[in-house]
Amino acid sequence: MENLEIVKNLVDILEGLKAKNVEALDISQKSRDIKVLIIASFKTEDEVKLAASSFIEQAKALNLELVHKDGLTKGQWVVLDYGEILIEIFHEPLREKYNLEKLWKDGKNKLFEQVKVKAKKLAKSAKK
C-alpha cells in the first residue's frame, strides 16, 4: 500500500470517528524520520480517549505497526507513532493553544489535498 493510500485510509478513519479539522501534512522536508503528520481534534477529553482507542483498533487492519503511543489516559493530546506517520489527536482547546499547523506551515496541507483529489477521482470512476 503506497503512502497516499495509507494516509487516505487513516484520514477516513478519523473522519469516520467525527474528528474535527483533520489535516494531513507532508513534513518530509522538515523531519528526518516522520514523513506525514496527521492532526485531528475532538470537543471533549472523553471523545479524544474513545476516538484514539478506536483509531488504534481500526488502524490495525492496515497492518501498520504502532511504534509508540502517549496521552491515552488524559485525553488532552494523544500521540500515535506509526514510524513515518505520526497521528496527533487533540482536545480542541489544546490544539488551538499549540497550533502545530503553524509550526509545520512549510509542510502546508499538500498531502491532504492530494488525498482529496485522489478520492474524488476514485469516486467518479466508481460511478461509471
Short mmCIF file of N, CA and C in Angstrom, two decimals:
data_model
loop_
_atom_site.label_atom_id
_atom_site.label_comp_id
_atom_site.label_asym_id
_atom_site.label_seq_id
_atom_site.Cartn_x
_atom_site.Cartn_y
_atom_site.Cartn_z
N MET A 1 0.86 -1.18 0.00
CA MET A 1 0.00 0.00 0.00
C MET A 1 0.90 1.24 0.00
N GLU A 2 0.69 2.11 -0.94
CA GLU A 2 1.52 3.31 -1.01
C GLU A 2 1.10 4.32 0.04
N ASN A 3 2.02 5.27 0.34
CA ASN A 3 1.78 6.24 1.40
C ASN A 3 0.49 7.03 1.25
N LEU A 4 0.19 7.51 0.04
CA LEU A 4 -1.04 8.30 -0.13
C LEU A 4 -2.28 7.48 0.21
N GLU A 5 -2.27 6.23 -0.17
CA GLU A 5 -3.42 5.37 0.13
C GLU A 5 -3.52 5.13 1.64
N ILE A 6 -2.39 4.92 2.28
CA ILE A 6 -2.39 4.74 3.74
C ILE A 6 -2.91 5.99 4.42
N VAL A 7 -2.39 7.15 4.00
CA VAL A 7 -2.83 8.42 4.59
C VAL A 7 -4.32 8.62 4.38
N LYS A 8 -4.81 8.33 3.18
CA LYS A 8 -6.24 8.47 2.90
C LYS A 8 -7.04 7.58 3.84
N ASN A 9 -6.59 6.35 4.04
CA ASN A 9 -7.31 5.43 4.93
C ASN A 9 -7.29 5.92 6.38
N LEU A 10 -6.16 6.46 6.82
CA LEU A 10 -6.07 6.98 8.19
C LEU A 10 -6.96 8.20 8.37
N VAL A 11 -6.97 9.08 7.38
CA VAL A 11 -7.85 10.26 7.42
C VAL A 11 -9.31 9.81 7.44
N ASP A 12 -9.64 8.82 6.62
CA ASP A 12 -11.01 8.29 6.60
C ASP A 12 -11.43 7.75 7.96
N ILE A 13 -10.51 7.06 8.64
CA ILE A 13 -10.82 6.54 9.97
C ILE A 13 -11.15 7.70 10.91
N LEU A 14 -10.31 8.73 10.92
CA LEU A 14 -10.54 9.88 11.80
C LEU A 14 -11.85 10.59 11.46
N GLU A 15 -12.12 10.76 10.17
CA GLU A 15 -13.37 11.42 9.78
C GLU A 15 -14.57 10.56 10.15
N GLY A 16 -14.43 9.24 10.05
CA GLY A 16 -15.49 8.33 10.47
C GLY A 16 -15.77 8.40 11.96
N LEU A 17 -14.75 8.78 12.72
CA LEU A 17 -14.90 8.94 14.17
C LEU A 17 -15.40 10.35 14.52
N LYS A 18 -15.71 11.13 13.51
CA LYS A 18 -16.23 12.50 13.65
C LYS A 18 -15.20 13.49 14.18
N ALA A 19 -13.94 13.29 13.78
CA ALA A 19 -12.88 14.23 14.15
C ALA A 19 -13.13 15.58 13.48
N LYS A 20 -12.69 16.62 14.13
CA LYS A 20 -12.81 17.98 13.59
C LYS A 20 -11.48 18.39 12.96
N ASN A 21 -11.57 19.11 11.86
CA ASN A 21 -10.39 19.73 11.23
C ASN A 21 -9.23 18.76 11.03
N VAL A 22 -9.49 17.67 10.35
CA VAL A 22 -8.43 16.69 10.08
C VAL A 22 -7.50 17.27 9.02
N GLU A 23 -6.20 17.28 9.33
CA GLU A 23 -5.20 17.78 8.40
C GLU A 23 -4.08 16.76 8.27
N ALA A 24 -3.65 16.51 7.05
CA ALA A 24 -2.52 15.64 6.78
C ALA A 24 -1.42 16.48 6.14
N LEU A 25 -0.31 16.61 6.83
CA LEU A 25 0.77 17.48 6.39
C LEU A 25 1.98 16.66 5.95
N ASP A 26 2.52 17.00 4.80
CA ASP A 26 3.77 16.40 4.33
C ASP A 26 4.91 17.17 5.00
N ILE A 27 5.57 16.55 5.96
CA ILE A 27 6.66 17.23 6.67
C ILE A 27 8.00 16.56 6.37
N SER A 28 8.06 15.83 5.29
CA SER A 28 9.27 15.08 4.95
C SER A 28 10.49 15.98 4.74
N GLN A 29 10.28 17.22 4.35
CA GLN A 29 11.40 18.15 4.16
C GLN A 29 11.87 18.77 5.47
N LYS A 30 11.06 18.65 6.52
CA LYS A 30 11.38 19.27 7.81
C LYS A 30 11.77 18.24 8.87
N SER A 31 11.50 16.98 8.62
CA SER A 31 11.75 15.94 9.61
C SER A 31 12.50 14.78 8.96
N ARG A 32 13.48 14.26 9.66
CA ARG A 32 14.26 13.16 9.12
C ARG A 32 13.49 11.84 9.19
N ASP A 33 12.74 11.64 10.26
CA ASP A 33 12.07 10.36 10.48
C ASP A 33 10.60 10.34 10.08
N ILE A 34 9.92 11.44 10.32
CA ILE A 34 8.48 11.49 10.08
C ILE A 34 8.21 12.11 8.71
N LYS A 35 7.40 11.43 7.92
CA LYS A 35 7.07 11.93 6.58
C LYS A 35 5.72 12.65 6.57
N VAL A 36 4.79 12.13 7.37
CA VAL A 36 3.42 12.66 7.36
C VAL A 36 2.96 12.89 8.80
N LEU A 37 2.38 14.06 9.03
CA LEU A 37 1.78 14.38 10.32
C LEU A 37 0.28 14.57 10.08
N ILE A 38 -0.52 13.77 10.78
CA ILE A 38 -1.97 13.89 10.68
C ILE A 38 -2.47 14.43 12.01
N ILE A 39 -3.19 15.54 11.95
CA ILE A 39 -3.70 16.21 13.14
C ILE A 39 -5.22 16.22 13.09
N ALA A 40 -5.83 15.93 14.23
CA ALA A 40 -7.30 15.96 14.34
C ALA A 40 -7.66 16.41 15.74
N SER A 41 -8.91 16.82 15.93
CA SER A 41 -9.33 17.22 17.26
C SER A 41 -10.77 16.81 17.53
N PHE A 42 -11.08 16.79 18.83
CA PHE A 42 -12.41 16.45 19.31
C PHE A 42 -12.79 17.45 20.40
N LYS A 43 -14.09 17.59 20.63
CA LYS A 43 -14.59 18.60 21.56
C LYS A 43 -14.30 18.30 23.02
N THR A 44 -14.34 17.03 23.42
CA THR A 44 -14.15 16.70 24.83
C THR A 44 -12.98 15.74 25.01
N GLU A 45 -12.45 15.70 26.23
CA GLU A 45 -11.36 14.78 26.54
C GLU A 45 -11.83 13.33 26.44
N ASP A 46 -13.07 13.07 26.84
CA ASP A 46 -13.59 11.70 26.70
C ASP A 46 -13.66 11.28 25.24
N GLU A 47 -14.07 12.20 24.36
CA GLU A 47 -14.10 11.89 22.93
C GLU A 47 -12.70 11.59 22.41
N VAL A 48 -11.71 12.34 22.88
CA VAL A 48 -10.31 12.11 22.46
C VAL A 48 -9.89 10.71 22.85
N LYS A 49 -10.15 10.32 24.09
CA LYS A 49 -9.74 8.98 24.57
C LYS A 49 -10.44 7.87 23.79
N LEU A 50 -11.75 8.01 23.63
CA LEU A 50 -12.51 6.98 22.90
C LEU A 50 -12.09 6.91 21.43
N ALA A 51 -11.93 8.06 20.81
CA ALA A 51 -11.54 8.09 19.40
C ALA A 51 -10.15 7.51 19.20
N ALA A 52 -9.22 7.85 20.08
CA ALA A 52 -7.85 7.33 19.95
C ALA A 52 -7.83 5.81 20.08
N SER A 53 -8.56 5.29 21.04
CA SER A 53 -8.62 3.83 21.22
C SER A 53 -9.26 3.16 20.01
N SER A 54 -10.33 3.73 19.51
CA SER A 54 -11.00 3.18 18.34
C SER A 54 -10.10 3.29 17.10
N PHE A 55 -9.40 4.41 16.98
CA PHE A 55 -8.48 4.60 15.86
C PHE A 55 -7.42 3.51 15.84
N ILE A 56 -6.84 3.23 16.99
CA ILE A 56 -5.79 2.20 17.09
C ILE A 56 -6.33 0.86 16.60
N GLU A 57 -7.53 0.51 17.04
CA GLU A 57 -8.13 -0.77 16.62
C GLU A 57 -8.38 -0.81 15.12
N GLN A 58 -8.94 0.27 14.58
CA GLN A 58 -9.25 0.30 13.14
C GLN A 58 -7.99 0.34 12.28
N ALA A 59 -6.94 0.99 12.77
CA ALA A 59 -5.70 1.10 12.01
C ALA A 59 -4.97 -0.24 11.92
N LYS A 60 -5.27 -1.15 12.84
CA LYS A 60 -4.65 -2.49 12.79
C LYS A 60 -4.95 -3.18 11.47
N ALA A 61 -6.10 -2.91 10.89
CA ALA A 61 -6.49 -3.53 9.62
C ALA A 61 -5.58 -3.11 8.47
N LEU A 62 -4.84 -2.01 8.65
CA LEU A 62 -3.93 -1.52 7.61
C LEU A 62 -2.53 -2.13 7.75
N ASN A 63 -2.37 -3.00 8.74
CA ASN A 63 -1.09 -3.66 9.00
C ASN A 63 0.05 -2.68 9.28
N LEU A 64 -0.28 -1.58 9.96
CA LEU A 64 0.74 -0.62 10.36
C LEU A 64 1.19 -0.96 11.78
N GLU A 65 2.48 -0.81 12.03
CA GLU A 65 3.00 -1.09 13.37
C GLU A 65 2.92 0.17 14.21
N LEU A 66 2.21 0.09 15.32
CA LEU A 66 2.15 1.20 16.27
C LEU A 66 3.42 1.14 17.11
N VAL A 67 4.35 2.05 16.83
CA VAL A 67 5.66 2.04 17.48
C VAL A 67 5.56 2.58 18.90
N HIS A 68 4.76 3.63 19.09
CA HIS A 68 4.64 4.26 20.40
C HIS A 68 3.30 4.98 20.49
N LYS A 69 2.77 5.03 21.70
CA LYS A 69 1.55 5.81 21.94
C LYS A 69 1.71 6.54 23.26
N ASP A 70 1.12 7.72 23.33
CA ASP A 70 1.23 8.53 24.54
C ASP A 70 -0.01 9.40 24.68
N GLY A 71 -0.43 9.63 25.91
CA GLY A 71 -1.52 10.54 26.20
C GLY A 71 -2.91 9.93 26.24
N LEU A 72 -3.01 8.62 26.12
CA LEU A 72 -4.33 7.98 26.07
C LEU A 72 -5.14 8.15 27.35
N THR A 73 -4.49 8.21 28.49
CA THR A 73 -5.24 8.26 29.75
C THR A 73 -5.79 9.65 30.06
N LYS A 74 -5.11 10.69 29.61
CA LYS A 74 -5.58 12.05 29.92
C LYS A 74 -6.60 12.58 28.93
N GLY A 75 -6.45 12.22 27.67
CA GLY A 75 -7.42 12.67 26.67
C GLY A 75 -7.28 14.11 26.24
N GLN A 76 -6.11 14.69 26.45
CA GLN A 76 -5.90 16.06 26.00
C GLN A 76 -5.13 16.11 24.69
N TRP A 77 -4.08 15.29 24.61
CA TRP A 77 -3.23 15.27 23.43
C TRP A 77 -2.68 13.86 23.30
N VAL A 78 -3.17 13.12 22.33
CA VAL A 78 -2.74 11.73 22.11
C VAL A 78 -1.81 11.70 20.91
N VAL A 79 -0.68 11.05 21.09
CA VAL A 79 0.29 10.89 20.01
C VAL A 79 0.39 9.41 19.68
N LEU A 80 0.20 9.09 18.40
CA LEU A 80 0.30 7.71 17.92
C LEU A 80 1.38 7.69 16.84
N ASP A 81 2.45 6.97 17.12
CA ASP A 81 3.61 6.93 16.23
C ASP A 81 3.58 5.65 15.41
N TYR A 82 3.39 5.81 14.11
CA TYR A 82 3.40 4.68 13.18
C TYR A 82 4.65 4.74 12.29
N GLY A 83 5.77 5.12 12.87
CA GLY A 83 7.01 5.21 12.10
C GLY A 83 7.07 6.48 11.30
N GLU A 84 6.86 6.39 10.01
CA GLU A 84 6.91 7.58 9.15
C GLU A 84 5.64 8.42 9.21
N ILE A 85 4.62 7.90 9.88
CA ILE A 85 3.35 8.63 10.00
C ILE A 85 3.06 8.86 11.48
N LEU A 86 2.85 10.11 11.84
CA LEU A 86 2.55 10.47 13.22
C LEU A 86 1.13 11.02 13.27
N ILE A 87 0.34 10.48 14.19
CA ILE A 87 -1.04 10.94 14.38
C ILE A 87 -1.09 11.72 15.69
N GLU A 88 -1.66 12.91 15.67
CA GLU A 88 -1.82 13.70 16.88
C GLU A 88 -3.30 14.05 17.01
N ILE A 89 -3.91 13.56 18.08
CA ILE A 89 -5.33 13.77 18.33
C ILE A 89 -5.46 14.67 19.55
N PHE A 90 -6.10 15.81 19.36
CA PHE A 90 -6.17 16.84 20.39
C PHE A 90 -7.58 17.06 20.93
N HIS A 91 -7.63 17.50 22.18
CA HIS A 91 -8.80 18.17 22.73
C HIS A 91 -8.73 19.58 22.12
N GLU A 92 -9.82 20.07 21.54
CA GLU A 92 -9.81 21.31 20.75
C GLU A 92 -9.08 22.49 21.39
N PRO A 93 -9.33 22.80 22.68
CA PRO A 93 -8.63 23.97 23.25
C PRO A 93 -7.10 23.82 23.24
N LEU A 94 -6.62 22.61 23.44
CA LEU A 94 -5.17 22.39 23.43
C LEU A 94 -4.60 22.50 22.02
N ARG A 95 -5.37 22.05 21.05
CA ARG A 95 -4.92 22.18 19.66
C ARG A 95 -4.78 23.65 19.29
N GLU A 96 -5.75 24.44 19.69
CA GLU A 96 -5.69 25.88 19.41
C GLU A 96 -4.49 26.52 20.10
N LYS A 97 -4.21 26.08 21.32
CA LYS A 97 -3.10 26.64 22.09
C LYS A 97 -1.75 26.37 21.42
N TYR A 98 -1.52 25.14 21.00
CA TYR A 98 -0.22 24.77 20.44
C TYR A 98 -0.10 25.02 18.94
N ASN A 99 -1.20 25.03 18.24
CA ASN A 99 -1.25 25.39 16.82
C ASN A 99 -0.11 24.76 16.01
N LEU A 100 -0.06 23.44 16.01
CA LEU A 100 1.00 22.73 15.29
C LEU A 100 0.99 23.00 13.79
N GLU A 101 -0.17 23.30 13.25
CA GLU A 101 -0.26 23.61 11.83
C GLU A 101 0.65 24.78 11.48
N LYS A 102 0.69 25.77 12.36
CA LYS A 102 1.54 26.94 12.13
C LYS A 102 3.01 26.55 12.24
N LEU A 103 3.33 25.72 13.22
CA LEU A 103 4.70 25.27 13.40
C LEU A 103 5.23 24.55 12.16
N TRP A 104 4.36 23.73 11.56
CA TRP A 104 4.75 22.94 10.39
C TRP A 104 4.25 23.58 9.10
N LYS A 105 4.02 24.89 9.10
CA LYS A 105 3.38 25.56 7.96
C LYS A 105 4.06 25.30 6.63
N ASP A 106 5.36 25.07 6.61
CA ASP A 106 6.03 24.78 5.34
C ASP A 106 5.57 23.46 4.75
N GLY A 107 5.07 22.57 5.60
CA GLY A 107 4.53 21.31 5.12
C GLY A 107 3.20 21.52 4.43
N LYS A 108 2.59 22.64 4.74
CA LYS A 108 1.29 23.02 4.19
C LYS A 108 0.32 21.86 4.31
N ASN A 109 -0.62 21.84 3.46
CA ASN A 109 -1.60 20.77 3.51
C ASN A 109 -1.63 20.06 2.16
N LYS A 110 -0.50 20.04 1.49
CA LYS A 110 -0.42 19.48 0.14
C LYS A 110 -0.86 18.03 0.10
N LEU A 111 -0.40 17.26 1.05
CA LEU A 111 -0.70 15.84 1.03
C LEU A 111 -2.20 15.60 1.17
N PHE A 112 -2.82 16.34 2.07
CA PHE A 112 -4.25 16.18 2.28
C PHE A 112 -5.01 16.55 1.01
N GLU A 113 -4.57 17.60 0.32
CA GLU A 113 -5.22 17.98 -0.93
C GLU A 113 -5.07 16.88 -1.97
N GLN A 114 -3.89 16.25 -2.03
CA GLN A 114 -3.69 15.14 -2.96
C GLN A 114 -4.62 13.98 -2.63
N VAL A 115 -4.80 13.72 -1.34
CA VAL A 115 -5.69 12.65 -0.91
C VAL A 115 -7.11 12.96 -1.34
N LYS A 116 -7.56 14.20 -1.15
CA LYS A 116 -8.91 14.59 -1.53
C LYS A 116 -9.13 14.44 -3.04
N VAL A 117 -8.15 14.89 -3.83
CA VAL A 117 -8.26 14.80 -5.28
C VAL A 117 -8.32 13.34 -5.71
N LYS A 118 -7.47 12.51 -5.13
CA LYS A 118 -7.46 11.09 -5.47
C LYS A 118 -8.79 10.44 -5.10
N ALA A 119 -9.33 10.79 -3.95
CA ALA A 119 -10.62 10.23 -3.52
C ALA A 119 -11.74 10.63 -4.47
N LYS A 120 -11.73 11.88 -4.92
CA LYS A 120 -12.76 12.35 -5.86
C LYS A 120 -12.66 11.60 -7.18
N LYS A 121 -11.43 11.40 -7.67
CA LYS A 121 -11.24 10.67 -8.92
C LYS A 121 -11.73 9.23 -8.79
N LEU A 122 -11.42 8.60 -7.66
CA LEU A 122 -11.87 7.22 -7.44
C LEU A 122 -13.39 7.15 -7.39
N ALA A 123 -14.01 8.13 -6.73
CA ALA A 123 -15.47 8.15 -6.63
C ALA A 123 -16.10 8.33 -8.00
N LYS A 124 -15.53 9.20 -8.83
CA LYS A 124 -16.06 9.41 -10.18
C LYS A 124 -15.93 8.16 -11.03
N SER A 125 -14.78 7.51 -10.95
CA SER A 125 -14.58 6.30 -11.77
C SER A 125 -15.45 5.15 -11.29
N ALA A 126 -15.78 5.12 -10.02
CA ALA A 126 -16.65 4.07 -9.49
C ALA A 126 -18.09 4.24 -9.97
N LYS A 127 -18.49 5.48 -10.24
CA LYS A 127 -19.85 5.76 -10.70
C LYS A 127 -20.06 5.36 -12.15
N LYS A 128 -18.96 5.28 -12.91
CA LYS A 128 -19.06 4.97 -14.34
C LYS A 128 -19.33 3.53 -14.60
#
